[in-house]
PDB file of C-alpha atoms in Angstrom:
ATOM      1  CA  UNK A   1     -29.353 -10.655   7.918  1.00  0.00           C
ATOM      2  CA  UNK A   2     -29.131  -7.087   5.943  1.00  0.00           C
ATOM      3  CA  UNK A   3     -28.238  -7.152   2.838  1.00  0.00           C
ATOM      4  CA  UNK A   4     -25.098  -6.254   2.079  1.00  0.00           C
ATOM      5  CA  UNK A   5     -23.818  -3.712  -0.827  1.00  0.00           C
ATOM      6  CA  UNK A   6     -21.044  -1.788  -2.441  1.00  0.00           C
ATOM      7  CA  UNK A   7     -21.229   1.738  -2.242  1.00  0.00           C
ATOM      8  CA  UNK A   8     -18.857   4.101  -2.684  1.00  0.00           C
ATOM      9  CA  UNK A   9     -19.593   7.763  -0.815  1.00  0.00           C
ATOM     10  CA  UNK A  10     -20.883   9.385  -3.841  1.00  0.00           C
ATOM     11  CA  UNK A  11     -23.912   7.368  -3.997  1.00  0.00           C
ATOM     12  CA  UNK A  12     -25.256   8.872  -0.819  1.00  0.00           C
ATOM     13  CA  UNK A  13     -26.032  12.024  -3.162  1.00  0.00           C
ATOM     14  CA  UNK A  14     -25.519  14.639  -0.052  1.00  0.00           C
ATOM     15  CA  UNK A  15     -23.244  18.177  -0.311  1.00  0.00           C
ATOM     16  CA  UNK A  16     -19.740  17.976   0.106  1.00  0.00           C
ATOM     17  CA  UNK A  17     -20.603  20.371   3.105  1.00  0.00           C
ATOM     18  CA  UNK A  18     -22.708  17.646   4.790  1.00  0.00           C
ATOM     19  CA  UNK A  19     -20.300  15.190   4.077  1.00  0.00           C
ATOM     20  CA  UNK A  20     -17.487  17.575   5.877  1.00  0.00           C
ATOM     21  CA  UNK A  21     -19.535  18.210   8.843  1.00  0.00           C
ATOM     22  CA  UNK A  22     -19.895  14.479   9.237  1.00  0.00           C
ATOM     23  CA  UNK A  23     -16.812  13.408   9.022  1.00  0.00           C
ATOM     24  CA  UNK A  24     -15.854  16.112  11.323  1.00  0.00           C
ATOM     25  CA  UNK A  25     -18.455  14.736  14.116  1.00  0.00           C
ATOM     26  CA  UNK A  26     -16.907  11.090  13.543  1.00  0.00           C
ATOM     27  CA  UNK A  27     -13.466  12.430  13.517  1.00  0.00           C
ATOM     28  CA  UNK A  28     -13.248  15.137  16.269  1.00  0.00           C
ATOM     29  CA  UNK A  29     -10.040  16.347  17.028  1.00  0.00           C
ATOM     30  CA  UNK A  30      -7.957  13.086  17.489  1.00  0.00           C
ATOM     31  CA  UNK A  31      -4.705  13.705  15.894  1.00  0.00           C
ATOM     32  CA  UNK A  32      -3.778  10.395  14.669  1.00  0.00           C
ATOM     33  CA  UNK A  33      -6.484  11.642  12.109  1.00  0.00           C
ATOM     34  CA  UNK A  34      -5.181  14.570  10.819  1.00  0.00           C
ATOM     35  CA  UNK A  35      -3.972  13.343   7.895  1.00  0.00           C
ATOM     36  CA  UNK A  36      -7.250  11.158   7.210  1.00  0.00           C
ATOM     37  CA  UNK A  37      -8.424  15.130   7.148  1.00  0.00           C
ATOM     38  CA  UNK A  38      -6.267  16.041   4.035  1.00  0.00           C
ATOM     39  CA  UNK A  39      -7.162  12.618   2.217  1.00  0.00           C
ATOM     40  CA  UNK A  40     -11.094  13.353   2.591  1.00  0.00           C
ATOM     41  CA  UNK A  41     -10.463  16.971   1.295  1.00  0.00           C
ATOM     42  CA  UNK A  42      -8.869  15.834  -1.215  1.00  0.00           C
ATOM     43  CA  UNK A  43     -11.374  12.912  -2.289  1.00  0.00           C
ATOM     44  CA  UNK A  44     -14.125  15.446  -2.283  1.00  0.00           C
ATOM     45  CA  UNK A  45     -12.568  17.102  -5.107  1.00  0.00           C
ATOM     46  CA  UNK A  46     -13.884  13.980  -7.299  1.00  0.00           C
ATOM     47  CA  UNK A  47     -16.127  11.340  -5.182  1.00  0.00           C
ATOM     48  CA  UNK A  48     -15.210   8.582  -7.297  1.00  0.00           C
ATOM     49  CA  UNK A  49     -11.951   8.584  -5.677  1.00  0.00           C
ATOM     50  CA  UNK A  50     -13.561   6.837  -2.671  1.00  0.00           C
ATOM     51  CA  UNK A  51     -13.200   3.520  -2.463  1.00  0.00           C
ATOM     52  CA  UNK A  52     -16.488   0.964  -2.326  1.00  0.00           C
ATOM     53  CA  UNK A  53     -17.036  -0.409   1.017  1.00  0.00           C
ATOM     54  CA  UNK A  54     -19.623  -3.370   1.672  1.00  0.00           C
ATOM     55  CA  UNK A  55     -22.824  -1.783   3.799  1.00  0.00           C
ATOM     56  CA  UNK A  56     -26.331  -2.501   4.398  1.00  0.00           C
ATOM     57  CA  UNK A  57     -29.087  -1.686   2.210  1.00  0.00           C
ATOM     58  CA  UNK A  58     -30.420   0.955   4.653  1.00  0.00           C
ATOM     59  CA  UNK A  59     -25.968   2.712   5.647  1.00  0.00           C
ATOM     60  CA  UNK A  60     -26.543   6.569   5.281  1.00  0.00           C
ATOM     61  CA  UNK A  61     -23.703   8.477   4.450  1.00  0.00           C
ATOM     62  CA  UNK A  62     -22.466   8.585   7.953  1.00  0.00           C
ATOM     63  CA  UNK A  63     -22.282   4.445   8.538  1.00  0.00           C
ATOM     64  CA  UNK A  64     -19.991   4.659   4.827  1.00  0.00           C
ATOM     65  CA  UNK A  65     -17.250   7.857   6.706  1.00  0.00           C
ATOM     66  CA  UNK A  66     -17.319   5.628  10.017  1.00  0.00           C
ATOM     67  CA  UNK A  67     -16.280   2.234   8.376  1.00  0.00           C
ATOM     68  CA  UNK A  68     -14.011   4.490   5.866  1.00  0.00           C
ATOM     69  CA  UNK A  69     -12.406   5.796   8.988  1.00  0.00           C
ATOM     70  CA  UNK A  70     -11.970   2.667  11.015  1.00  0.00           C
ATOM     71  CA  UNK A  71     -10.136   1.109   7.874  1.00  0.00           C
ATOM     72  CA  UNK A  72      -7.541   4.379   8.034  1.00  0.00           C
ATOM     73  CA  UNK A  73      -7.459   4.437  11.693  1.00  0.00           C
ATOM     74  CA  UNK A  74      -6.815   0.649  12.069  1.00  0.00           C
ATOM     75  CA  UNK A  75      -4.236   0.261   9.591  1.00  0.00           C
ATOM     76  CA  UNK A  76      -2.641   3.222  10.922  1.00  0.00           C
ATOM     77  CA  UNK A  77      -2.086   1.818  14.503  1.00  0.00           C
ATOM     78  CA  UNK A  78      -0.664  -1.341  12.726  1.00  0.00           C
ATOM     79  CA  UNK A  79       1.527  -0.342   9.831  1.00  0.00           C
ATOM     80  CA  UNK A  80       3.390  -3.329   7.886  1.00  0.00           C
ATOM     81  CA  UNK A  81       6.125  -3.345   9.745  1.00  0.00           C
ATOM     82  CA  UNK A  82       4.594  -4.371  13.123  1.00  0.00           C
ATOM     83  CA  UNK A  83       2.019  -7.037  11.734  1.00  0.00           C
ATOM     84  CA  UNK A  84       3.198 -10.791  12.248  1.00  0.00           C
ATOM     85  CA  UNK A  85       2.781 -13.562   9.040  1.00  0.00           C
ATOM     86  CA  UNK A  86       0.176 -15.523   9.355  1.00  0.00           C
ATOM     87  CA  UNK A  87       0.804 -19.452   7.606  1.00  0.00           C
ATOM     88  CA  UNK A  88      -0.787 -19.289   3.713  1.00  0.00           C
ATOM     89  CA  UNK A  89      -4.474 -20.297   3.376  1.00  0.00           C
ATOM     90  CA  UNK A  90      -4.234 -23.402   1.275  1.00  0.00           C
ATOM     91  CA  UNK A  91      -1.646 -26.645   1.690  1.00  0.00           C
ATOM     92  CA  UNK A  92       1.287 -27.490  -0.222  1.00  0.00           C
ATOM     93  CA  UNK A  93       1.244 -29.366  -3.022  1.00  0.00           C
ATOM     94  CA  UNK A  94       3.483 -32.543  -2.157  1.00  0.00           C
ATOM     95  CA  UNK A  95       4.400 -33.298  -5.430  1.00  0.00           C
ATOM     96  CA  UNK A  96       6.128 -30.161  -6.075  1.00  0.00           C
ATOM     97  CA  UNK A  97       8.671 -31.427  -2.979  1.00  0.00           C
ATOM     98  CA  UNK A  98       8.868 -34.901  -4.429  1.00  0.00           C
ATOM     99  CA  UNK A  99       9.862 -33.255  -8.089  1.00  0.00           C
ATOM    100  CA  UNK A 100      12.180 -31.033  -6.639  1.00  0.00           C
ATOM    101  CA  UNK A 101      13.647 -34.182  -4.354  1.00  0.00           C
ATOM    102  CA  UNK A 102      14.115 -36.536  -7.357  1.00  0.00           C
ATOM    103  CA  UNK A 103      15.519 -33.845  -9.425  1.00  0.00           C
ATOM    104  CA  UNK A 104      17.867 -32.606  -6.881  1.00  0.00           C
ATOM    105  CA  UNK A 105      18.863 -35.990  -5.834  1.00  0.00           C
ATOM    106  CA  UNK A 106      17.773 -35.069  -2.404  1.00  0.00           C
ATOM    107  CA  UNK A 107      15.945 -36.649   0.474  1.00  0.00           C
ATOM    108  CA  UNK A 108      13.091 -35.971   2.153  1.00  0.00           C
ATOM    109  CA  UNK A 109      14.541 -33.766   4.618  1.00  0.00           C
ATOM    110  CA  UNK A 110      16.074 -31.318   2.470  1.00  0.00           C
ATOM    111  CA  UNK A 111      13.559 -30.995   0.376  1.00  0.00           C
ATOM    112  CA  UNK A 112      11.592 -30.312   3.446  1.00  0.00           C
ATOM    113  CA  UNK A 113      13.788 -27.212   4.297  1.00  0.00           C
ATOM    114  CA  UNK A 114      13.558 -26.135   0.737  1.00  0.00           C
ATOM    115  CA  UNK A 115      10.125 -25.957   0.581  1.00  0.00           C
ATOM    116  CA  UNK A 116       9.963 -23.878   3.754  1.00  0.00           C
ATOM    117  CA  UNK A 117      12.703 -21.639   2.719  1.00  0.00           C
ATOM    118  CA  UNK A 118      10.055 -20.949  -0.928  1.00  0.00           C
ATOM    119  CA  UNK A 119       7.397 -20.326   2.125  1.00  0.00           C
ATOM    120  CA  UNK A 120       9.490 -17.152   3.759  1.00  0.00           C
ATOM    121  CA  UNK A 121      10.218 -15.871   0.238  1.00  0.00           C
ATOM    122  CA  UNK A 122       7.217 -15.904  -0.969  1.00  0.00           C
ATOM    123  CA  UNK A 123       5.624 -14.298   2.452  1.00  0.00           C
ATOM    124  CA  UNK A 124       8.893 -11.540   2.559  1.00  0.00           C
ATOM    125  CA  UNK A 125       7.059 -11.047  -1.713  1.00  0.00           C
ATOM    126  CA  UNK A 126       3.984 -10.604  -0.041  1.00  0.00           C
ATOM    127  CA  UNK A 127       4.498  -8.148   2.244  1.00  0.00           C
ATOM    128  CA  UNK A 128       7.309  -6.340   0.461  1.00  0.00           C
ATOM    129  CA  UNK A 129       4.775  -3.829  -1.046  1.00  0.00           C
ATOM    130  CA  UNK A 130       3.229  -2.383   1.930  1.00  0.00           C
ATOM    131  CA  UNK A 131       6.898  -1.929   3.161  1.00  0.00           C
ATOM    132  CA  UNK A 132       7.732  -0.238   0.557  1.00  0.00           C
ATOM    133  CA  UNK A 133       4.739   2.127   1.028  1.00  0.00           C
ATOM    134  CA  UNK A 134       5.876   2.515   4.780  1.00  0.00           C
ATOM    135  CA  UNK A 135       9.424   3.643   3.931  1.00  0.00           C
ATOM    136  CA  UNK A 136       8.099   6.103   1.437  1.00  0.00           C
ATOM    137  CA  UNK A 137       6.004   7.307   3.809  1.00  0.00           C
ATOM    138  CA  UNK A 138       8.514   8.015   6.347  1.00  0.00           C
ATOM    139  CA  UNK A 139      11.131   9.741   3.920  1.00  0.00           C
ATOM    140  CA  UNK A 140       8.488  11.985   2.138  1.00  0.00           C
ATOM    141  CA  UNK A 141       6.230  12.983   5.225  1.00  0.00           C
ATOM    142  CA  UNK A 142       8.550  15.915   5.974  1.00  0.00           C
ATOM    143  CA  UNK A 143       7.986  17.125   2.561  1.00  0.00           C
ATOM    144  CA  UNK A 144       4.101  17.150   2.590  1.00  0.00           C
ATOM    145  CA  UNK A 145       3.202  13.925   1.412  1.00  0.00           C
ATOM    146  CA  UNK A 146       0.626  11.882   3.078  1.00  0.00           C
ATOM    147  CA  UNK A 147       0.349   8.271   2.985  1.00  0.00           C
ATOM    148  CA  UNK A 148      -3.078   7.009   1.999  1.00  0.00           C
ATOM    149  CA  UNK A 149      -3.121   3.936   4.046  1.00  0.00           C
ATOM    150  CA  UNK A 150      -6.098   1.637   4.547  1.00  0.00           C
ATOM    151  CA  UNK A 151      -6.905   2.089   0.755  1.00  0.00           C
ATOM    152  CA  UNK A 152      -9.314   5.213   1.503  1.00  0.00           C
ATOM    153  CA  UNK A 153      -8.413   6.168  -1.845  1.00  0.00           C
ATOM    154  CA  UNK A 154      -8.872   4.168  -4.998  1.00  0.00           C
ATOM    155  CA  UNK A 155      -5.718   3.345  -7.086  1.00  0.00           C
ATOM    156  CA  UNK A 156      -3.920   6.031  -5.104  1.00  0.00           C
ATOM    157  CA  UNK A 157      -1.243   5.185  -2.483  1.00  0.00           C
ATOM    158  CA  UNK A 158       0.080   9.063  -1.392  1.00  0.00           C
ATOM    159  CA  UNK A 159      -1.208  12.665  -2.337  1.00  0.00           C
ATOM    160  CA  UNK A 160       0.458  15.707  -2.034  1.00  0.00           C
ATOM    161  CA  UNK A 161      -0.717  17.620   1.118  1.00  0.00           C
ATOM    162  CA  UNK A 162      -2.662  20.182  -1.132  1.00  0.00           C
ATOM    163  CA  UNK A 163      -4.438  17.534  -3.080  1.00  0.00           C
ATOM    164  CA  UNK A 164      -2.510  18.520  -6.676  1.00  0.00           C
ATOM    165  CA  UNK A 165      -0.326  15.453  -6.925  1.00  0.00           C
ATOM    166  CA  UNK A 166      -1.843  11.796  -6.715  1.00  0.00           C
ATOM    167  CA  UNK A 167       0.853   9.078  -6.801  1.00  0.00           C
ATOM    168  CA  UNK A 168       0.726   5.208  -6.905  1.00  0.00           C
ATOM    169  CA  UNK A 169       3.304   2.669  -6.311  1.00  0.00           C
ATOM    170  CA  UNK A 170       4.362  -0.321  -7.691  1.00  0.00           C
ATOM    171  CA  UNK A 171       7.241  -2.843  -6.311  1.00  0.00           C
ATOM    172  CA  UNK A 172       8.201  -3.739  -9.903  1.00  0.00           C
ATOM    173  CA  UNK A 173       6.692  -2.457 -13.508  1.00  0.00           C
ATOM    174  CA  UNK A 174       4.890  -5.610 -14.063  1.00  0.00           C
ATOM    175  CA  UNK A 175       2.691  -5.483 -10.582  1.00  0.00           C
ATOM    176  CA  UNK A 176      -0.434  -3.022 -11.688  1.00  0.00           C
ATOM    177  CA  UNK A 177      -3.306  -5.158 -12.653  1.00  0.00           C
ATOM    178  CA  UNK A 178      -5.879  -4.028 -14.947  1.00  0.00           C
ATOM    179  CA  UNK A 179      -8.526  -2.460 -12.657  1.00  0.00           C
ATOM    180  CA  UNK A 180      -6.088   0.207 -11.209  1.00  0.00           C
ATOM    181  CA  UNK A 181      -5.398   1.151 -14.631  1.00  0.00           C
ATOM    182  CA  UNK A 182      -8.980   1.790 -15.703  1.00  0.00           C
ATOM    183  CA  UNK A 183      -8.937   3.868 -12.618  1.00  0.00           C
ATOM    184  CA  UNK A 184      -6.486   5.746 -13.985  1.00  0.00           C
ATOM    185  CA  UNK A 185      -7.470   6.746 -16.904  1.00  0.00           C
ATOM    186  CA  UNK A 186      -9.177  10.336 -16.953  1.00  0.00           C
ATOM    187  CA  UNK A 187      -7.778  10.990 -13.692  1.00  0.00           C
ATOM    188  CA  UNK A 188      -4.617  13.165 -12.936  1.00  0.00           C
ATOM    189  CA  UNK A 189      -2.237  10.355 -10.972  1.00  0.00           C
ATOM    190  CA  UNK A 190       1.464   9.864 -10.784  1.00  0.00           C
ATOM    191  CA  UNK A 191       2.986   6.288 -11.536  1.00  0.00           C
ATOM    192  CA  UNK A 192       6.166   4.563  -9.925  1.00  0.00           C
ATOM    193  CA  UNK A 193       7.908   1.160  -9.678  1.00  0.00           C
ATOM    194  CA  UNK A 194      10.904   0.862  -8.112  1.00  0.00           C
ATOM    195  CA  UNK A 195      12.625  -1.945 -10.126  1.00  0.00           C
ATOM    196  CA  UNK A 196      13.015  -2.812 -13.421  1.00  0.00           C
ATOM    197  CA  UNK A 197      15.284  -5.225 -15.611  1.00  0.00           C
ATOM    198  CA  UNK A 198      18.548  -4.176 -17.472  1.00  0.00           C
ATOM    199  CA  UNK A 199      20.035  -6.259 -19.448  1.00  0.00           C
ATOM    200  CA  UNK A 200      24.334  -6.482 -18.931  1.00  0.00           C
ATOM    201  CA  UNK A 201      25.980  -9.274 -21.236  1.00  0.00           C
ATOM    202  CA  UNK A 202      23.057 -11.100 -21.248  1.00  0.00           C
ATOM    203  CA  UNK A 203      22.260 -11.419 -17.779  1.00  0.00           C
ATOM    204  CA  UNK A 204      19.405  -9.613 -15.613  1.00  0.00           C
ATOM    205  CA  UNK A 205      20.086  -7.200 -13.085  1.00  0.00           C
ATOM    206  CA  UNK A 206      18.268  -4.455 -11.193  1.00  0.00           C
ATOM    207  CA  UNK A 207      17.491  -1.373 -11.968  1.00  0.00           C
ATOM    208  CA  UNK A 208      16.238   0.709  -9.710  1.00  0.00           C
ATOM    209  CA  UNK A 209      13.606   4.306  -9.862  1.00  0.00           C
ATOM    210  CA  UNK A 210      14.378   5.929  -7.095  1.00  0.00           C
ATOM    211  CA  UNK A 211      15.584   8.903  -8.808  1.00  0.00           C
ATOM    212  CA  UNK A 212      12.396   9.084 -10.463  1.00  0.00           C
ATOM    213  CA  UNK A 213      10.392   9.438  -7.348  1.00  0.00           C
ATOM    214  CA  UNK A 214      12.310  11.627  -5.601  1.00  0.00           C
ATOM    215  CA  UNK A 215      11.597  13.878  -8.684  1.00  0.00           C
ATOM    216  CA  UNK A 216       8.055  13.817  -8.109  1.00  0.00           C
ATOM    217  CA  UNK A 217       8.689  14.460  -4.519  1.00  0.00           C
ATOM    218  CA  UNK A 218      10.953  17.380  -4.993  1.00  0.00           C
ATOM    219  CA  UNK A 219       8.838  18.542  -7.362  1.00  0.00           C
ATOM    220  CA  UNK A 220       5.890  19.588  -5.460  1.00  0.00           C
ATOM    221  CA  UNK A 221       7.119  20.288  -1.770  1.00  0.00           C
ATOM    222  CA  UNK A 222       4.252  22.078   0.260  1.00  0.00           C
ATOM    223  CA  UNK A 223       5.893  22.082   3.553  1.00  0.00           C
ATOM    224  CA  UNK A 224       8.810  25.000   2.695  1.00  0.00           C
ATOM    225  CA  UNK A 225      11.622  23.003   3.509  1.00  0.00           C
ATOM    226  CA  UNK A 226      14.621  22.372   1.169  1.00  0.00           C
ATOM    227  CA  UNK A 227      13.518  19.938  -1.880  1.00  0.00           C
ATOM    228  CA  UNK A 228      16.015  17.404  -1.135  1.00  0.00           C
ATOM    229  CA  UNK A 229      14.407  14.228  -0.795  1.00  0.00           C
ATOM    230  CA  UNK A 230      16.941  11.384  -1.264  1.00  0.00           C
ATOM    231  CA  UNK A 231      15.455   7.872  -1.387  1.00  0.00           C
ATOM    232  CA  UNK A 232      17.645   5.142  -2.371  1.00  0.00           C
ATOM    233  CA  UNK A 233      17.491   1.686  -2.613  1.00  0.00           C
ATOM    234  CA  UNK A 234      20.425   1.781   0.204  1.00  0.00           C
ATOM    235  CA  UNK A 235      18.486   3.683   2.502  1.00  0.00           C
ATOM    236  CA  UNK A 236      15.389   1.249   1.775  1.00  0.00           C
ATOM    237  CA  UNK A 237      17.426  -2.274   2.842  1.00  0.00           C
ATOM    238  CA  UNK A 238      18.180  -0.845   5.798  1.00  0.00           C
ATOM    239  CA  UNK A 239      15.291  -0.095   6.595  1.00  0.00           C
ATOM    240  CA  UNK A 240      13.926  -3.291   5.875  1.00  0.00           C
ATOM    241  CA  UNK A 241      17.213  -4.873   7.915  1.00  0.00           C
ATOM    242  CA  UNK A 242      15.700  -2.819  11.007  1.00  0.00           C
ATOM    243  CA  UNK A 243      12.433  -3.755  11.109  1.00  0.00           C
ATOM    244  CA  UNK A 244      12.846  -7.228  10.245  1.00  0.00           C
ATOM    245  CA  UNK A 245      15.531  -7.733  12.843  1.00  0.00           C
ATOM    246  CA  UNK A 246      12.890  -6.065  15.255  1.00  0.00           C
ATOM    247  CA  UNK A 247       9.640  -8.528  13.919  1.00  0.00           C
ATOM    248  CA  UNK A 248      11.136 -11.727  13.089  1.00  0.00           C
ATOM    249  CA  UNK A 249       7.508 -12.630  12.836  1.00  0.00           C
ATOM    250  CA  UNK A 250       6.769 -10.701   9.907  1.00  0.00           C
ATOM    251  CA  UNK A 251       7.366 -14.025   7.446  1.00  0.00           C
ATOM    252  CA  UNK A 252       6.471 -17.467   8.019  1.00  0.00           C
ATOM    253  CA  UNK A 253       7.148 -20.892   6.215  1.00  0.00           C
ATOM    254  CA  UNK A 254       4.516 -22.643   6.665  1.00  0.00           C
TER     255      UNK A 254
END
């Protein structure tokens, strides 16, 4: 078997003109790529904005853009909101249940159902995030913002259609972890979580960003159409309400 390594496209060492006219030869004129287009333009402003993909020893340049492509183009053709939960990798731990059975005063059965319903909310937690992308991505599309889906961009989640404005997002402020920071730092990228904590009497509550992103959409519009991008966390649950009620499959408790 080959061995395998990380590479990331600027260790191929070839001209950002090669590297266009091979990913144009890969790409042709299929338009579900078009935006893949405006991400690679924009990662050729700065290589290291490519994200390391596992190759042989031997991958040329052109084996690195086809497997960068296939990640775009197959998460593309299933987005979040399609893909169906699949149970968690490891088993549950049965003493949790019998912990939360003596304490509760339950019996088995409940405790059963309990454990099931943590399952779904800890799968709707895991997939929340890429939802959340796939909204965004559908309210700030008309406004020039491309979604870089498939991770074919390191640390960055959308970019501005003319490459100035590089934006990750974050479910809640305490979800970055320290390797997309380091990314970060040097480089020119927009942050944003959607919820926070305030503090009301003593009690938690929400509170949510949204106006904060729609300022950076608004901000830098490339498309010429009226800056009026409205996201709100409204218009978000209901578009969560529509697709779940459309994939019932898209948590599972086991």
């Amino acid at each position: 078997m080959p061995k395998q390594l990380t590479k990331t496209l600027g260790n191929f060492n070839v001209s950002t003109d090669i590297l266009r006219q091979g990913f144009a030869s890969l790409a042709g004129n299929k338009p579900e790529l078009n935006d893949l287009g405006i991400i690679f333009e924009v990662g050729l402003t700065d290589l290291s904005l490519f994200p390391n993909i596992k190759l042989s020893d031997s991958a040329t340049y052109m084996d690195y853009l086809e497997k960068w492509i296939k990640g775009y183009a197959d998460a593309t053709a299933n987005p979040p909101s399609r893909r169906k939960a699949s149970p968690k990798g490891s088993c549950s731990d049965p003493a949790i249940q019998t912990i939360v059975q003596i304490a509760m005063n339950a019996d088995e059965t409940f405790a059963a159902r309990m454990a099931a319903y943590h399952n779904l909310f800890m799968s709707a937690e895991n997939i929340q995030g890429n939802l959340l992308e796939e909204y965004i991505s559908v309210s700030t599309r008309p406004y020039g913002w491309i979604w870089c889906n498939g991770n074919v961009l390191r640390a960055i989640d959308f970019c501005s259609s003319d490459g100035a404005v590089l934006l990750q997002i974050k479910n809640k402020s305490n979800t970055e972890n320290s390797s997309s920071s380091a990314i970060r730092t040097g480089t020119t990228i927009e942050k944003w979580y959607r919820l926070g904590t305030r503090t009301v009497a003593g009690q938690k509550l929400p509170a949510y960003k949204w106006d904060s992103l729609n300022n950076i959409i608004n901000a830098h519009v490339t498309t010429g159409i009226a800056t009026d991008c409205n996201m709100n966390e409204d218009s978000y649950q209901e578009f969560l309400r529509n697709i779940t009620s459309q994939n019932t499959d898209i948590i599972s408790d086991k």
